[in-house]
Amino acid sequence: MSTCRTAIAWLSAALLAVSGCTRGVQESPRQNSSSDPHAAHQKISADADASRRAPNLNTTPAPGPAPSGMVWIPGGEFWMGCEGCGMPDALPVHLVSVAGFWMDATPVTNSEFDRFVRATNYVTVAERKPDPRDFPGAPPDKLVPGSIVFTPPAHPVSLDDFSQWWSYVPGANWRHPDGPSGSLKGMDRHPVVHVAFEDARAYARWAGKRLPSEAEFEFAARGGQDRKLYPWGNELRPGGKVPANIWEGHFPDANSRADGYFKTSPVTAFPANPYGLHDVGGNVWQWCADWYRPDYYASFADPNAAARNPGGPDSSFDPDEPGAQKRVTRGGSFLCSGEYCSRYLVGSRGKAEISSGSSNLGFRLAKSAE
């Protein structure tokens, strides 16, 4: 292997390790041959629900006209977490209360991000040369701007080796999601991707908004539906069709495109949830404001006493990568399937290192009621 390819492979592995694209992070193997890989969750959830009271939902009307592109989320209580999902970081399920707030109806799109860049001349992390201090040992001339791109193999591969479908691609960024030879032609209404946490925050400051907390995201994604598995209810395929952009087929080599898409889709391609939000399950992962810790939910002393407006832990810690600074991501992506990830389950969690982006990571914003 050439020196250049060796450096790129090394850089790819280093970034993947901190980007949330490894096993047990955002996409983790799940073995289930059922036509509905989450059928067992319904009984587990139903048994647990019998011991929990119904949450109180607010009926507070919107405080005024909706900001452009946003919908009113009235706030209230909900049971946060994912019982029976096989995801320890989403346990224990606990009662949470959030105040009303505004939320973007969709993830931020390429056209919206383009307006921001034109107005501010902002340069994203993926467009900057990697800092040699972050990658000790890499040849300086091989540290080139780029990002992590999903590149499907031509045949089945072990789900224990994420490098079989993720690659660091020089020149990949929000303008070129698949690499320098690609473009955004016809993708104005697709979600912007390859955005690091600081990129999302920079956009939020410009827009006069903020990233949602993890609790706000889950409350909004549930749409007022109590303890459902998905943003659209308890059936993965109501009417025989998944109402979201997820991976359908054999992961990661054969996507049947039953939902009509191979990678990202327009942000309104699938139905909104009861609150009017699109893409809160599938399409792209979305940054939240909270630091990530897998044990955070265990910090609530009484899971039956509503925690009010929780903002996450004070710092990040991931035992898989103790030195990495990670924030929570939510919503799952077009790569989630019953075989691998399944984090379109509305109570599940993701995580990503704050300086990394990928071809399935975007964001949406919130705004506090005034």
Short mmCIF file of N, CA and C in Angstrom, two decimals, residues 20-21 26-27 150 166 191 193 232 242 244-248 251 255 259 262-265 279-286 329-338 340-345 348 358-362:
data_model
loop_
_atom_site.label_atom_id
_atom_site.label_comp_id
_atom_site.label_asym_id
_atom_site.label_seq_id
_atom_site.Cartn_x
_atom_site.Cartn_y
_atom_site.Cartn_z
N GLY A 20 -18.58 7.99 16.11
CA GLY A 20 -19.84 7.33 16.41
C GLY A 20 -20.25 6.34 15.36
N CYS A 21 -19.33 5.92 14.51
CA CYS A 21 -19.67 5.00 13.43
C CYS A 21 -19.18 3.59 13.70
N GLN A 26 -23.32 4.18 17.07
CA GLN A 26 -24.53 4.55 16.36
C GLN A 26 -25.09 3.39 15.54
N GLU A 27 -24.24 2.63 14.92
CA GLU A 27 -24.69 1.48 14.17
C GLU A 27 -24.13 0.23 14.83
N PHE A 150 -20.16 6.81 3.72
CA PHE A 150 -20.64 5.43 3.61
C PHE A 150 -20.34 4.93 2.21
N TRP A 166 -17.28 2.12 5.82
CA TRP A 166 -16.98 3.54 6.07
C TRP A 166 -15.57 3.85 5.57
N PRO A 191 -31.20 16.85 3.69
CA PRO A 191 -30.53 17.39 4.87
C PRO A 191 -29.04 17.61 4.63
N VAL A 193 -25.26 17.36 5.47
CA VAL A 193 -24.50 16.36 6.21
C VAL A 193 -23.03 16.78 6.27
N TRP A 232 -43.85 6.95 14.63
CA TRP A 232 -45.13 6.77 13.95
C TRP A 232 -46.03 5.72 14.62
N VAL A 242 -42.46 0.94 5.65
CA VAL A 242 -41.84 1.77 6.68
C VAL A 242 -41.98 3.23 6.28
N ALA A 244 -40.39 5.86 6.76
CA ALA A 244 -39.15 6.59 7.07
C ALA A 244 -38.04 6.06 6.18
N ASN A 245 -36.98 6.84 6.06
CA ASN A 245 -35.81 6.45 5.26
C ASN A 245 -34.84 5.68 6.14
N ILE A 246 -34.91 4.36 6.08
CA ILE A 246 -34.00 3.48 6.80
C ILE A 246 -33.43 2.47 5.81
N TRP A 247 -32.52 1.63 6.29
CA TRP A 247 -31.93 0.60 5.42
C TRP A 247 -32.88 -0.58 5.33
N GLU A 248 -33.28 -0.93 4.11
CA GLU A 248 -34.13 -2.10 3.88
C GLU A 248 -33.40 -3.04 2.93
N PHE A 251 -27.81 -5.53 5.22
CA PHE A 251 -26.82 -4.51 5.54
C PHE A 251 -25.41 -5.12 5.58
N ASN A 255 -29.12 -2.75 -0.41
CA ASN A 255 -30.28 -1.95 -0.01
C ASN A 255 -31.36 -2.11 -1.07
N ASP A 259 -37.98 1.98 0.28
CA ASP A 259 -38.52 3.29 0.64
C ASP A 259 -38.26 4.34 -0.43
N PHE A 262 -31.57 5.44 -1.53
CA PHE A 262 -30.37 4.69 -1.17
C PHE A 262 -29.63 5.37 -0.03
N LYS A 263 -29.47 6.68 -0.13
CA LYS A 263 -28.85 7.44 0.95
C LYS A 263 -29.86 8.44 1.49
N THR A 264 -29.52 9.73 1.53
CA THR A 264 -30.47 10.69 2.11
C THR A 264 -31.67 10.90 1.19
N SER A 265 -32.72 11.45 1.78
CA SER A 265 -33.95 11.75 1.05
C SER A 265 -34.37 13.18 1.34
N ASP A 279 -38.75 13.41 9.71
CA ASP A 279 -37.40 12.85 9.88
C ASP A 279 -36.90 12.86 11.31
N VAL A 280 -37.77 12.52 12.25
CA VAL A 280 -37.29 12.31 13.63
C VAL A 280 -36.98 10.84 13.87
N GLY A 281 -37.13 10.02 12.84
CA GLY A 281 -36.70 8.63 12.84
C GLY A 281 -36.23 8.30 11.44
N GLY A 282 -34.93 8.10 11.24
CA GLY A 282 -34.40 7.80 9.92
C GLY A 282 -33.90 9.04 9.19
N ASN A 283 -33.34 8.82 8.02
CA ASN A 283 -32.72 9.81 7.13
C ASN A 283 -31.34 10.20 7.65
N VAL A 284 -31.24 11.09 8.64
CA VAL A 284 -29.92 11.44 9.19
C VAL A 284 -29.98 11.55 10.70
N TRP A 285 -28.85 11.19 11.33
CA TRP A 285 -28.67 11.49 12.74
C TRP A 285 -28.67 13.00 12.94
N GLN A 286 -29.06 13.45 14.14
CA GLN A 286 -29.13 14.88 14.40
C GLN A 286 -28.50 15.21 15.75
N THR A 329 -26.49 12.26 19.80
CA THR A 329 -27.20 12.39 18.53
C THR A 329 -28.49 11.60 18.63
N ARG A 330 -29.47 11.99 17.87
CA ARG A 330 -30.77 11.33 17.92
C ARG A 330 -31.34 11.11 16.52
N GLY A 331 -32.29 10.17 16.42
CA GLY A 331 -33.08 9.99 15.22
C GLY A 331 -32.71 8.83 14.32
N GLY A 332 -31.48 8.28 14.47
CA GLY A 332 -31.10 7.21 13.55
C GLY A 332 -30.84 7.78 12.16
N SER A 333 -30.63 6.90 11.18
CA SER A 333 -30.30 7.38 9.84
C SER A 333 -30.72 6.38 8.78
N PHE A 334 -30.40 6.72 7.53
CA PHE A 334 -30.72 5.82 6.42
C PHE A 334 -29.92 4.53 6.49
N LEU A 335 -28.95 4.43 7.40
CA LEU A 335 -28.18 3.21 7.56
C LEU A 335 -28.72 2.28 8.63
N CYS A 336 -29.68 2.71 9.39
CA CYS A 336 -30.21 1.86 10.47
C CYS A 336 -31.16 0.81 9.93
N SER A 337 -31.02 -0.41 10.44
CA SER A 337 -31.89 -1.51 10.03
C SER A 337 -32.06 -2.45 11.20
N GLY A 338 -32.91 -3.44 11.04
CA GLY A 338 -33.08 -4.43 12.08
C GLY A 338 -31.83 -5.27 12.29
N TYR A 340 -28.73 -4.02 11.90
CA TYR A 340 -27.61 -3.20 12.35
C TYR A 340 -28.10 -1.81 12.75
N CYS A 341 -28.06 -1.53 14.01
CA CYS A 341 -28.39 -0.22 14.57
C CYS A 341 -29.80 -0.15 15.13
N SER A 342 -30.82 -0.09 14.29
CA SER A 342 -32.24 0.02 14.68
C SER A 342 -32.51 1.21 15.60
N ARG A 343 -31.69 2.25 15.52
CA ARG A 343 -31.87 3.38 16.41
C ARG A 343 -32.83 4.44 15.88
N TYR A 344 -33.70 4.02 14.96
CA TYR A 344 -34.90 4.81 14.68
C TYR A 344 -35.95 4.53 15.74
N LEU A 345 -35.68 3.57 16.63
CA LEU A 345 -36.51 3.41 17.83
C LEU A 345 -36.47 4.73 18.59
N SER A 348 -34.20 5.45 21.67
CA SER A 348 -32.79 5.06 21.61
C SER A 348 -31.89 6.27 21.46
N SER A 358 -20.13 13.05 9.21
CA SER A 358 -20.21 11.89 8.34
C SER A 358 -21.35 12.10 7.36
N SER A 359 -21.50 11.18 6.42
CA SER A 359 -22.51 11.34 5.38
C SER A 359 -23.91 11.01 5.85
N ASN A 360 -24.07 10.68 7.15
CA ASN A 360 -25.42 10.44 7.68
C ASN A 360 -25.67 11.24 8.96
N LEU A 361 -24.97 12.37 9.12
CA LEU A 361 -25.12 13.18 10.33
C LEU A 361 -25.45 14.62 9.98
N GLY A 362 -26.60 15.10 10.48
CA GLY A 362 -27.04 16.48 10.25
C GLY A 362 -27.52 17.08 11.56
#
